[in-house]
mmCIF file of N, CA and C in Angstrom:
data_model
loop_
_atom_site.group_PDB
_atom_site.id
_atom_site.type_symbol
_atom_site.label_atom_id
_atom_site.label_comp_id
_atom_site.label_asym_id
_atom_site.label_seq_id
_atom_site.Cartn_x
_atom_site.Cartn_y
_atom_site.Cartn_z
ATOM 1 N N MET A 24 -1.771 4.359 -4.162
ATOM 2 C CA MET A 24 -0.528 3.722 -4.370
ATOM 3 C C MET A 24 0.512 4.577 -3.589
ATOM 4 N N LEU A 25 0.191 5.479 -3.932
ATOM 5 C CA LEU A 25 1.559 5.921 -3.290
ATOM 6 C C LEU A 25 1.436 6.797 -1.945
ATOM 7 N N SER A 26 1.903 6.828 -1.357
ATOM 8 C CA SER A 26 1.249 8.005 0.246
ATOM 9 C C SER A 26 2.616 9.119 0.242
ATOM 10 N N TYR A 27 3.632 8.914 -0.121
ATOM 11 C CA TYR A 27 3.862 10.012 -0.119
ATOM 12 C C TYR A 27 5.387 9.682 -1.105
ATOM 13 N N VAL A 28 6.006 11.820 -1.673
ATOM 14 C CA VAL A 28 7.284 11.733 -2.687
ATOM 15 C C VAL A 28 8.018 12.034 -1.567
ATOM 16 N N THR A 29 10.095 12.775 -1.516
ATOM 17 C CA THR A 29 10.122 13.566 -1.213
ATOM 18 C C THR A 29 11.830 14.442 -1.497
ATOM 19 N N ILE A 30 11.190 15.395 -1.511
ATOM 20 C CA ILE A 30 12.811 15.788 -1.964
ATOM 21 C C ILE A 30 13.589 16.149 -1.085
ATOM 22 N N GLY A 31 14.893 16.153 -1.547
ATOM 23 C CA GLY A 31 15.782 17.196 -0.113
ATOM 24 C C GLY A 31 16.232 18.907 -0.721
ATOM 25 N N VAL A 32 16.169 19.635 -0.145
ATOM 26 C CA VAL A 32 16.334 20.953 0.077
ATOM 27 C C VAL A 32 17.519 21.093 0.422
ATOM 28 N N THR A 33 17.459 23.175 0.944
ATOM 29 C CA THR A 33 18.862 22.422 1.915
ATOM 30 C C THR A 33 18.401 24.128 2.587
ATOM 31 N N ASP A 34 17.154 24.686 2.838
ATOM 32 C CA ASP A 34 16.457 25.546 3.009
ATOM 33 C C ASP A 34 15.124 25.069 3.950
ATOM 34 N N LEU A 35 14.459 24.384 5.124
ATOM 35 C CA LEU A 35 13.878 23.714 5.458
ATOM 36 C C LEU A 35 12.501 25.174 5.125
ATOM 37 N N GLU A 36 12.703 25.740 6.653
ATOM 38 C CA GLU A 36 11.349 26.930 5.921
ATOM 39 C C GLU A 36 10.717 27.883 4.428
ATOM 40 N N LYS A 37 12.280 27.876 4.111
ATOM 41 C CA LYS A 37 11.850 28.530 2.353
ATOM 42 C C LYS A 37 11.604 28.098 1.584
ATOM 43 N N SER A 38 11.652 26.682 1.648
ATOM 44 C CA SER A 38 11.115 25.643 1.143
ATOM 45 C C SER A 38 10.231 25.775 1.330
ATOM 46 N N GLU A 39 9.758 25.097 2.211
ATOM 47 C CA GLU A 39 8.009 25.362 3.292
ATOM 48 C C GLU A 39 7.358 26.346 2.369
ATOM 49 N N ALA A 40 8.045 27.148 2.886
ATOM 50 C CA ALA A 40 6.753 29.110 2.167
ATOM 51 C C ALA A 40 6.867 29.078 0.824
ATOM 52 N N PHE A 41 7.737 28.411 0.422
ATOM 53 C CA PHE A 41 8.064 28.509 -1.081
ATOM 54 C C PHE A 41 6.554 27.609 -1.743
ATOM 55 N N TYR A 42 6.882 26.510 -1.104
ATOM 56 C CA TYR A 42 6.011 24.848 -1.854
ATOM 57 C C TYR A 42 4.151 25.122 -0.682
ATOM 58 N N ASN A 43 4.215 26.140 0.362
ATOM 59 C CA ASN A 43 2.492 26.786 0.592
ATOM 60 C C ASN A 43 1.928 27.845 -0.395
ATOM 61 N N LYS A 44 3.212 28.685 -0.299
ATOM 62 C CA LYS A 44 2.328 29.325 -1.734
ATOM 63 C C LYS A 44 2.132 28.955 -3.104
ATOM 64 N N LEU A 45 3.278 28.581 -3.431
ATOM 65 C CA LEU A 45 3.271 27.245 -4.706
ATOM 66 C C LEU A 45 1.483 26.081 -4.944
ATOM 67 N N LEU A 46 1.442 25.914 -3.705
ATOM 68 C CA LEU A 46 0.061 24.649 -3.514
ATOM 69 C C LEU A 46 -1.238 25.223 -2.996
ATOM 70 N N ALA A 47 -1.204 25.857 -2.166
ATOM 71 C CA ALA A 47 -2.798 26.481 -1.984
ATOM 72 C C ALA A 47 -3.442 26.611 -3.720
ATOM 73 N N PRO A 48 -2.851 27.123 -4.108
ATOM 74 C CA PRO A 48 -4.107 27.127 -5.051
ATOM 75 C C PRO A 48 -4.912 25.647 -5.211
ATOM 76 N N ILE A 49 -4.541 24.859 -4.891
ATOM 77 C CA ILE A 49 -4.649 23.816 -5.138
ATOM 78 C C ILE A 49 -5.328 22.249 -3.753
ATOM 79 N N GLY A 50 -4.980 23.414 -3.173
ATOM 80 C CA GLY A 50 -5.552 22.596 -1.565
ATOM 81 C C GLY A 50 -4.597 22.196 -0.459
ATOM 82 N N ALA A 51 -3.013 22.321 -0.382
ATOM 83 C CA ALA A 51 -2.743 21.954 -0.487
ATOM 84 C C ALA A 51 -1.964 23.304 1.076
ATOM 85 N N LYS A 52 -1.389 22.254 1.434
ATOM 86 C CA LYS A 52 -0.888 23.247 2.935
ATOM 87 C C LYS A 52 0.123 22.232 3.783
ATOM 88 N N THR A 53 0.872 22.820 5.251
ATOM 89 C CA THR A 53 1.760 21.501 5.505
ATOM 90 C C THR A 53 1.081 20.873 6.402
ATOM 91 N N LEU A 54 0.985 19.756 6.850
ATOM 92 C CA LEU A 54 0.048 18.966 7.518
ATOM 93 C C LEU A 54 1.313 18.257 8.779
ATOM 94 N N ILE A 55 2.668 18.443 8.674
ATOM 95 C CA ILE A 55 2.925 17.678 9.123
ATOM 96 C C ILE A 55 5.144 18.003 9.483
ATOM 97 N N LYS A 56 5.214 18.610 10.600
ATOM 98 C CA LYS A 56 6.478 19.617 10.381
ATOM 99 C C LYS A 56 7.264 18.677 11.777
ATOM 100 N N MET A 57 8.395 18.537 11.346
ATOM 101 C CA MET A 57 8.953 17.630 12.184
ATOM 102 C C MET A 57 10.710 18.153 11.786
ATOM 103 N N ASP A 58 11.417 17.703 12.663
ATOM 104 C CA ASP A 58 12.832 18.618 12.575
ATOM 105 C C ASP A 58 12.918 18.700 10.981
ATOM 106 N N ARG A 59 13.371 17.724 10.235
ATOM 107 C CA ARG A 59 13.729 17.769 9.637
ATOM 108 C C ARG A 59 13.106 17.490 8.043
ATOM 109 N N ILE A 60 11.614 16.913 8.323
ATOM 110 C CA ILE A 60 11.014 16.527 7.137
ATOM 111 C C ILE A 60 9.388 17.644 7.061
ATOM 112 N N ILE A 61 8.752 17.660 6.563
ATOM 113 C CA ILE A 61 7.821 18.581 6.420
ATOM 114 C C ILE A 61 7.165 18.196 5.327
ATOM 115 N N PHE A 62 5.525 16.933 5.646
ATOM 116 C CA PHE A 62 4.796 16.773 4.447
ATOM 117 C C PHE A 62 3.845 17.855 4.048
ATOM 118 N N ILE A 63 3.774 18.014 3.072
ATOM 119 C CA ILE A 63 2.528 18.783 2.776
ATOM 120 C C ILE A 63 1.916 18.106 1.573
ATOM 121 N N GLY A 64 -0.112 18.425 2.076
ATOM 122 C CA GLY A 64 -1.400 18.457 1.105
ATOM 123 C C GLY A 64 -1.982 18.547 1.651
ATOM 124 N N LYS A 65 -3.187 17.413 0.863
ATOM 125 C CA LYS A 65 -4.828 18.479 1.332
ATOM 126 C C LYS A 65 -5.106 17.665 2.521
ATOM 127 N N SER A 66 -4.356 16.688 2.532
ATOM 128 C CA SER A 66 -4.648 15.114 3.280
ATOM 129 C C SER A 66 -3.782 14.445 3.724
ATOM 130 N N PRO A 67 -3.752 13.178 5.086
ATOM 131 C CA PRO A 67 -2.402 12.899 5.418
ATOM 132 C C PRO A 67 -3.944 11.092 4.754
ATOM 133 N N ALA A 68 -5.216 11.373 3.819
ATOM 134 C CA ALA A 68 -5.071 10.215 3.255
ATOM 135 C C ALA A 68 -4.775 10.228 2.390
ATOM 136 N N GLU A 69 -4.391 11.213 1.863
ATOM 137 C CA GLU A 69 -4.275 10.634 0.340
ATOM 138 C C GLU A 69 -2.518 12.221 0.203
ATOM 139 N N PRO A 70 -1.981 10.655 -1.499
ATOM 140 C CA PRO A 70 -0.998 11.701 -1.501
ATOM 141 C C PRO A 70 -0.499 12.878 -0.582
ATOM 142 N N MET A 71 0.956 12.628 -0.506
ATOM 143 C CA MET A 71 1.642 14.116 -0.171
ATOM 144 C C MET A 71 2.790 14.502 -0.532
ATOM 145 N N PHE A 72 3.473 15.191 -0.180
ATOM 146 C CA PHE A 72 4.734 15.411 -0.894
ATOM 147 C C PHE A 72 5.649 15.891 0.595
ATOM 148 N N ALA A 73 6.154 15.443 0.193
ATOM 149 C CA ALA A 73 7.545 15.749 1.556
ATOM 150 C C ALA A 73 8.616 16.634 0.942
ATOM 151 N N ILE A 74 9.191 17.416 2.071
ATOM 152 C CA ILE A 74 10.298 18.573 1.823
ATOM 153 C C ILE A 74 11.138 18.087 2.569
ATOM 154 N N CYS A 75 12.852 17.768 2.484
ATOM 155 C CA CYS A 75 13.180 17.549 4.136
ATOM 156 C C CYS A 75 14.811 18.137 3.854
ATOM 157 N N THR A 76 15.452 18.108 4.922
ATOM 158 C CA THR A 76 16.927 17.948 4.839
ATOM 159 C C THR A 76 17.061 16.622 4.974
ATOM 160 N N PRO A 77 18.776 15.850 3.378
ATOM 161 C CA PRO A 77 19.230 15.262 3.989
ATOM 162 C C PRO A 77 19.569 14.351 5.105
ATOM 163 N N TYR A 78 18.816 13.250 5.270
ATOM 164 C CA TYR A 78 19.223 12.276 6.579
ATOM 165 C C TYR A 78 20.660 12.380 6.651
ATOM 166 N N ASN A 79 21.554 11.695 5.659
ATOM 167 C CA ASN A 79 22.552 11.484 6.699
ATOM 168 C C ASN A 79 23.075 12.899 6.356
ATOM 169 N N GLY A 80 23.331 13.919 6.285
ATOM 170 C CA GLY A 80 23.477 15.397 6.632
ATOM 171 C C GLY A 80 24.390 15.575 5.362
ATOM 172 N N GLU A 81 25.282 14.909 4.770
ATOM 173 C CA GLU A 81 25.367 15.483 3.505
ATOM 174 C C GLU A 81 24.928 16.320 2.398
ATOM 175 N N VAL A 82 25.314 17.092 1.609
ATOM 176 C CA VAL A 82 24.557 18.160 0.621
ATOM 177 C C VAL A 82 23.470 18.050 -0.087
ATOM 178 N N GLN A 83 22.381 18.462 0.174
ATOM 179 C CA GLN A 83 21.252 17.808 -1.097
ATOM 180 C C GLN A 83 21.702 18.080 -2.213
ATOM 181 N N ASN A 84 21.707 17.458 -3.692
ATOM 182 C CA ASN A 84 21.420 16.873 -5.020
ATOM 183 C C ASN A 84 20.230 17.105 -5.668
ATOM 184 N N CYS A 85 20.254 17.232 -6.594
ATOM 185 C CA CYS A 85 19.285 16.702 -7.499
ATOM 186 C C CYS A 85 19.287 15.432 -8.605
ATOM 187 N N GLY A 86 18.718 14.053 -8.711
ATOM 188 C CA GLY A 86 18.917 13.415 -8.783
ATOM 189 C C GLY A 86 18.658 13.270 -10.878
ATOM 190 N N ASN A 87 19.735 12.903 -11.362
ATOM 191 C CA ASN A 87 19.376 13.151 -13.395
ATOM 192 C C ASN A 87 18.317 12.024 -13.411
ATOM 193 N N GLY A 88 17.027 13.148 -14.203
ATOM 194 C CA GLY A 88 16.548 12.131 -14.473
ATOM 195 C C GLY A 88 14.921 11.527 -13.024
ATOM 196 N N ASN A 89 15.336 12.663 -12.126
ATOM 197 C CA ASN A 89 14.130 12.685 -11.419
ATOM 198 C C ASN A 89 13.527 14.015 -11.589
ATOM 199 N N MET A 90 12.235 13.062 -11.126
ATOM 200 C CA MET A 90 10.716 14.821 -11.474
ATOM 201 C C MET A 90 9.648 14.439 -11.205
ATOM 202 N N LEU A 91 8.755 16.008 -10.030
ATOM 203 C CA LEU A 91 7.770 15.482 -9.483
ATOM 204 C C LEU A 91 6.905 15.192 -10.006
ATOM 205 N N GLY A 92 5.993 15.482 -10.804
ATOM 206 C CA GLY A 92 4.604 15.365 -11.942
ATOM 207 C C GLY A 92 3.216 15.696 -10.674
ATOM 208 N N ILE A 93 3.175 17.135 -10.771
ATOM 209 C CA ILE A 93 1.799 17.619 -10.218
ATOM 210 C C ILE A 93 0.989 17.606 -10.785
ATOM 211 N N ALA A 94 -0.450 17.469 -10.719
ATOM 212 C CA ALA A 94 -1.675 17.812 -11.840
ATOM 213 C C ALA A 94 -3.134 19.293 -10.840
ATOM 214 N N PRO A 95 -2.732 19.572 -11.456
ATOM 215 C CA PRO A 95 -3.728 20.826 -10.859
ATOM 216 C C PRO A 95 -4.879 21.050 -11.609
ATOM 217 N N GLY A 96 -4.835 20.120 -12.020
ATOM 218 C CA GLY A 96 -6.630 19.947 -13.173
ATOM 219 C C GLY A 96 -7.061 20.508 -13.878
ATOM 220 N N SER A 97 -6.082 21.191 -13.847
ATOM 221 C CA SER A 97 -6.498 21.214 -15.863
ATOM 222 C C SER A 97 -5.923 22.543 -16.676
ATOM 223 N N LYS A 98 -5.283 22.420 -17.982
ATOM 224 C CA LYS A 98 -4.618 23.044 -17.902
ATOM 225 C C LYS A 98 -4.185 24.287 -18.103
ATOM 226 N N GLU A 99 -5.222 24.889 -17.692
ATOM 227 C CA GLU A 99 -5.139 26.305 -17.438
ATOM 228 C C GLU A 99 -4.464 26.903 -15.739
ATOM 229 N N LYS A 100 -4.827 26.241 -15.658
ATOM 230 C CA LYS A 100 -4.046 26.030 -13.574
ATOM 231 C C LYS A 100 -2.464 25.483 -14.138
ATOM 232 N N CYS A 101 -1.786 24.205 -15.131
ATOM 233 C CA CYS A 101 -0.482 24.116 -14.608
ATOM 234 C C CYS A 101 -0.183 25.708 -15.646
ATOM 235 N N ASP A 102 -0.681 26.948 -16.264
ATOM 236 C CA ASP A 102 -0.364 27.323 -16.572
ATOM 237 C C ASP A 102 0.114 28.714 -15.711
ATOM 238 N N GLU A 103 -0.805 29.132 -14.511
ATOM 239 C CA GLU A 103 -1.179 29.471 -13.679
ATOM 240 C C GLU A 103 -0.624 29.583 -12.648
ATOM 241 N N MET A 104 -0.192 28.014 -12.278
ATOM 242 C CA MET A 104 0.549 27.925 -10.980
ATOM 243 C C MET A 104 2.119 27.633 -10.687
ATOM 244 N N TYR A 105 2.225 27.131 -12.395
ATOM 245 C CA TYR A 105 4.352 27.484 -13.615
ATOM 246 C C TYR A 105 3.930 29.272 -13.034
ATOM 247 N N HIS A 106 3.712 29.604 -13.941
ATOM 248 C CA HIS A 106 3.817 31.347 -13.224
ATOM 249 C C HIS A 106 3.800 32.093 -12.371
ATOM 250 N N SER A 107 3.164 31.208 -11.012
ATOM 251 C CA SER A 107 3.249 31.501 -9.604
ATOM 252 C C SER A 107 4.999 30.427 -9.264
ATOM 253 N N ALA A 108 5.903 29.731 -10.371
ATOM 254 C CA ALA A 108 6.602 29.372 -9.540
ATOM 255 C C ALA A 108 7.277 30.098 -10.370
ATOM 256 N N ILE A 109 7.353 30.491 -11.015
ATOM 257 C CA ILE A 109 8.125 31.478 -11.544
ATOM 258 C C ILE A 109 8.573 32.921 -10.315
ATOM 259 N N ALA A 110 7.667 33.576 -10.474
ATOM 260 C CA ALA A 110 7.696 34.693 -9.050
ATOM 261 C C ALA A 110 8.294 33.645 -7.850
ATOM 262 N N LEU A 111 7.983 33.178 -7.787
ATOM 263 C CA LEU A 111 8.480 33.080 -6.248
ATOM 264 C C LEU A 111 10.083 32.297 -6.149
ATOM 265 N N GLY A 112 10.543 32.090 -7.858
ATOM 266 C CA GLY A 112 12.152 32.667 -7.767
ATOM 267 C C GLY A 112 12.510 30.981 -8.292
ATOM 268 N N ALA A 113 11.429 30.292 -8.660
ATOM 269 C CA ALA A 113 11.709 29.494 -9.397
ATOM 270 C C ALA A 113 12.739 29.218 -11.286
ATOM 271 N N THR A 114 13.385 28.135 -11.813
ATOM 272 C CA THR A 114 13.531 28.520 -12.278
ATOM 273 C C THR A 114 13.095 27.559 -14.291
ATOM 274 N N CYS A 115 12.617 28.062 -14.620
ATOM 275 C CA CYS A 115 12.033 27.314 -16.386
ATOM 276 C C CYS A 115 13.118 26.442 -16.743
ATOM 277 N N ASP A 116 11.628 25.161 -16.492
ATOM 278 C CA ASP A 116 12.979 24.202 -17.327
ATOM 279 C C ASP A 116 11.826 23.572 -18.491
ATOM 280 N N GLY A 117 11.082 24.244 -19.128
ATOM 281 C CA GLY A 117 10.226 23.866 -20.066
ATOM 282 C C GLY A 117 9.145 25.111 -20.104
ATOM 283 N N GLU A 118 8.455 26.214 -21.265
ATOM 284 C CA GLU A 118 7.077 27.124 -20.945
ATOM 285 C C GLU A 118 6.524 25.540 -20.684
ATOM 286 N N PRO A 119 5.085 25.957 -20.207
ATOM 287 C CA PRO A 119 3.590 25.817 -20.997
ATOM 288 C C PRO A 119 3.292 24.786 -21.741
ATOM 289 N N GLY A 120 3.124 24.026 -22.341
ATOM 290 C CA GLY A 120 2.777 23.578 -23.554
ATOM 291 C C GLY A 120 1.689 22.179 -23.862
ATOM 292 N N GLN A 121 1.865 21.953 -24.971
ATOM 293 C CA GLN A 121 0.881 20.277 -24.813
ATOM 294 C C GLN A 121 2.254 19.842 -25.760
ATOM 295 N N ARG A 122 2.822 18.670 -25.241
ATOM 296 C CA ARG A 122 3.966 17.770 -25.871
ATOM 297 C C ARG A 122 3.236 16.697 -26.079
ATOM 298 N N ILE A 123 2.096 15.769 -25.365
ATOM 299 C CA ILE A 123 1.389 15.457 -26.618
ATOM 300 C C ILE A 123 0.015 15.661 -26.950
ATOM 301 N N PRO A 124 -0.295 15.555 -28.928
ATOM 302 C CA PRO A 124 -1.139 16.006 -28.598
ATOM 303 C C PRO A 124 -2.470 15.301 -28.327
ATOM 304 N N ASP A 125 -3.625 16.317 -27.474
ATOM 305 C CA ASP A 125 -5.147 15.614 -26.919
ATOM 306 C C ASP A 125 -4.379 14.956 -26.221
ATOM 307 N N VAL A 126 -2.962 14.399 -25.686
ATOM 308 C CA VAL A 126 -2.497 13.313 -24.412
ATOM 309 C C VAL A 126 -2.262 14.493 -23.454
ATOM 310 N N PHE A 127 -1.327 15.039 -23.458
ATOM 311 C CA PHE A 127 -0.387 15.594 -21.770
ATOM 312 C C PHE A 127 0.117 16.807 -22.716
ATOM 313 N N TYR A 128 -0.441 17.822 -21.582
ATOM 314 C CA TYR A 128 0.186 18.782 -21.695
ATOM 315 C C TYR A 128 1.155 19.130 -19.886
ATOM 316 N N GLY A 129 1.979 19.391 -20.263
ATOM 317 C CA GLY A 129 2.987 20.466 -19.192
ATOM 318 C C GLY A 129 3.630 21.724 -18.937
ATOM 319 N N ALA A 130 4.207 22.306 -17.989
ATOM 320 C CA ALA A 130 4.830 22.923 -17.894
ATOM 321 C C ALA A 130 5.816 23.031 -16.529
ATOM 322 N N TYR A 131 6.885 23.087 -17.007
ATOM 323 C CA TYR A 131 8.386 22.168 -16.502
ATOM 324 C C TYR A 131 9.034 23.285 -15.717
ATOM 325 N N PHE A 132 9.928 23.852 -14.082
ATOM 326 C CA PHE A 132 10.952 24.460 -13.716
ATOM 327 C C PHE A 132 11.083 23.949 -12.871
ATOM 328 N N ARG A 133 12.029 24.044 -12.283
ATOM 329 C CA ARG A 133 13.163 23.567 -11.152
ATOM 330 C C ARG A 133 12.911 24.448 -9.961
ATOM 331 N N ASP A 134 12.926 24.225 -8.791
ATOM 332 C CA ASP A 134 12.029 24.955 -7.314
ATOM 333 C C ASP A 134 13.595 25.209 -6.791
ATOM 334 N N LEU A 135 13.775 26.438 -5.827
ATOM 335 C CA LEU A 135 15.096 26.802 -5.309
ATOM 336 C C LEU A 135 16.223 26.585 -5.530
ATOM 337 N N ASP A 136 15.454 24.627 -4.873
ATOM 338 C CA ASP A 136 17.153 23.527 -4.732
ATOM 339 C C ASP A 136 17.466 23.110 -6.103
ATOM 340 N N GLY A 137 16.755 23.151 -7.118
ATOM 341 C CA GLY A 137 17.260 22.855 -8.690
ATOM 342 C C GLY A 137 16.040 21.407 -8.983
ATOM 343 N N ASN A 138 15.205 21.355 -7.979
ATOM 344 C CA ASN A 138 14.512 19.976 -8.174
ATOM 345 C C ASN A 138 13.794 19.815 -9.460
ATOM 346 N N LYS A 139 13.081 18.611 -9.956
ATOM 347 C CA LYS A 139 12.611 19.319 -11.225
ATOM 348 C C LYS A 139 10.905 18.751 -10.933
ATOM 349 N N ILE A 140 9.862 19.883 -11.282
ATOM 350 C CA ILE A 140 8.483 19.397 -11.026
ATOM 351 C C ILE A 140 8.752 19.743 -12.606
ATOM 352 N N VAL A 141 6.875 19.161 -12.109
ATOM 353 C CA VAL A 141 6.094 19.766 -14.313
ATOM 354 C C VAL A 141 4.507 19.636 -13.059
ATOM 355 N N PHE A 142 4.091 20.901 -13.941
ATOM 356 C CA PHE A 142 2.373 21.107 -13.441
ATOM 357 C C PHE A 142 1.794 19.986 -14.520
ATOM 358 N N ASN A 143 1.084 19.026 -14.906
ATOM 359 C CA ASN A 143 0.829 18.512 -15.745
ATOM 360 C C ASN A 143 -0.783 18.529 -15.842
ATOM 361 N N HIS A 144 -1.040 17.932 -17.313
ATOM 362 C CA HIS A 144 -2.609 17.511 -17.499
ATOM 363 C C HIS A 144 -2.990 16.753 -17.893
ATOM 364 N N PHE A 145 -3.222 15.006 -18.321
ATOM 365 C CA PHE A 145 -3.648 14.647 -19.627
ATOM 366 C C PHE A 145 -4.839 14.646 -19.911
ATOM 367 N N GLY A 146 -4.891 14.845 -21.105
ATOM 368 C CA GLY A 146 -6.659 14.409 -21.393
ATOM 369 C C GLY A 146 -6.755 15.965 -22.417
#
């Protein structure tokens, strides 16, 4: 159903490096690169993640209640990628842990621009 999700960033090159390093363990990389937007993923035929500088030229900001969920495949991979995000300069917004018993595991952080992201595992 989804083809891509976009978040705004302030420094496209810095954010591209951050996300390429962070998402490499799940096979994602830059797929399409244009002047003000970069699409990152495994294939253009699968849902992608895009970073961009705002089209209107105004300052990037994070929406209250907006969050991107990425499922790396296991609780262990959530932990590994969360710690990688922190090492790459992200900030903690909820350490890895079981949120709903036997249903939902999440590891929350904010990227270099304050966008909220969770590595999650269902089941």
